[in-house]
Amino acid sequence: GGSGGLKGRGSRQPRAQQPHIYATHKHTKDTRPAPGMPGASSRSAPTVFGAEFLLGGDQLIAADSAGRLHVWGIPELLGAEYWESVKEGHKPSPTYSHRLHDCSIYSIALLGDGKVLLTGGDDCIKAWDVPSLLQGASPKPLSSVVNPQQTIGRGALMPIPETNGLAVSKDGATFYSAAGDGRAYAWDVATMKCTGVFEGHTGYLHAVA
């Protein structure tokens, strides 16, 4: 079920220090403890599972295995002046970073108008107001939904399946989640209710389009 309408803004919080991030194959889950968690190496860096250019191409966003979303401003990085002023091997720091989930974020997708971002992880799918991600204040989700739990013997429930992939229909009215239980789910954007289930795979679903 959803948490209600698409509203909300966050309050200001200090920015956390960000590790360097790198991209990896989307189908490979990162099982390392997130930085700052027990067992994590002081040199370990989160894995990037999803990246998108925002409409207009002026910002690049990337979601990682530490539950964070990072934002880079592109125009500055395309200028020769920037690279002439930094040392060789420099890695640009994000303009903004936000902790959006308490677990890995495996997938992201923009709704049709580019004003709402969906993020999917081990816990749930969340909807975010994109302008709130382009500022220092900590954002609050507009809404959230959980992939349905499947019933097994004697009424017991399987664990909540993680969201490995997200896609949006051309008309922007529906989005789809690829889940760890081998199913794909259809969701109505206006109500954030599940409207369909697609079955047929026997293993994890890693992507949907």
mmCIF file of C-alpha atoms in Angstrom, residues 16-25 28-37 40-50 62-70 72 91 94 97-99 101 103-106:
data_model
loop_
_atom_site.group_PDB
_atom_site.id
_atom_site.type_symbol
_atom_site.label_atom_id
_atom_site.label_comp_id
_atom_site.label_asym_id
_atom_site.label_seq_id
_atom_site.Cartn_x
_atom_site.Cartn_y
_atom_site.Cartn_z
ATOM 1 C CA ALA A 16 27.606 13.418 5.326
ATOM 2 C CA GLN A 17 31.112 12.907 3.985
ATOM 3 C CA GLN A 18 30.880 10.999 0.713
ATOM 4 C CA PRO A 19 33.157 8.189 -0.465
ATOM 5 C CA HIS A 20 34.141 7.847 -4.100
ATOM 6 C CA ILE A 21 31.711 5.753 -6.099
ATOM 7 C CA TYR A 22 32.173 3.587 -9.165
ATOM 8 C CA ALA A 23 29.942 1.748 -11.610
ATOM 9 C CA THR A 24 29.567 -2.009 -11.878
ATOM 10 C CA HIS A 25 27.454 -4.528 -13.784
ATOM 11 C CA THR A 28 25.741 -8.136 -9.656
ATOM 12 C CA LYS A 29 24.535 -7.399 -6.143
ATOM 13 C CA ASP A 30 26.972 -5.678 -3.790
ATOM 14 C CA THR A 31 27.106 -7.791 -0.615
ATOM 15 C CA ARG A 32 29.786 -5.706 1.126
ATOM 16 C CA PRO A 33 28.737 -3.774 4.252
ATOM 17 C CA ALA A 34 28.001 -0.148 3.458
ATOM 18 C CA PRO A 35 30.622 2.380 4.617
ATOM 19 C CA GLY A 36 30.184 3.120 8.292
ATOM 20 C CA MET A 37 28.473 -0.223 8.947
ATOM 21 C CA ALA A 40 33.007 -2.298 6.324
ATOM 22 C CA SER A 41 36.515 -1.428 5.208
ATOM 23 C CA SER A 42 37.597 2.153 5.742
ATOM 24 C CA ARG A 43 38.608 2.182 2.070
ATOM 25 C CA SER A 44 35.495 0.490 0.680
ATOM 26 C CA ALA A 45 33.334 2.488 -1.714
ATOM 27 C CA PRO A 46 29.654 1.922 -2.480
ATOM 28 C CA THR A 47 28.584 0.354 -5.771
ATOM 29 C CA VAL A 48 26.483 2.374 -8.217
ATOM 30 C CA PHE A 49 23.412 0.465 -9.378
ATOM 31 C CA GLY A 50 21.499 3.230 -11.150
ATOM 32 C CA ALA A 62 23.525 8.158 -9.269
ATOM 33 C CA ALA A 63 22.159 5.800 -6.599
ATOM 34 C CA ASP A 64 24.415 3.433 -4.658
ATOM 35 C CA SER A 65 24.582 0.428 -2.350
ATOM 36 C CA ALA A 66 24.786 2.668 0.729
ATOM 37 C CA GLY A 67 21.256 3.957 0.099
ATOM 38 C CA ARG A 68 22.455 7.354 -1.098
ATOM 39 C CA LEU A 69 21.616 9.431 -4.133
ATOM 40 C CA HIS A 70 24.367 11.738 -5.460
ATOM 41 C CA TRP A 72 26.616 16.244 -10.015
ATOM 42 C CA LYS A 91 37.406 12.786 -8.904
ATOM 43 C CA PRO A 94 28.858 15.418 -5.825
ATOM 44 C CA SER A 97 24.170 13.745 -1.584
ATOM 45 C CA HIS A 98 21.109 12.405 0.208
ATOM 46 C CA ARG A 99 20.459 9.223 2.191
ATOM 47 C CA HIS A 101 17.048 4.399 1.884
ATOM 48 C CA CYS A 103 19.625 -0.194 2.428
ATOM 49 C CA SER A 104 20.965 -0.507 -1.114
ATOM 50 C CA ILE A 105 19.209 1.360 -3.922
ATOM 51 C CA TYR A 106 19.165 -1.035 -6.882
#
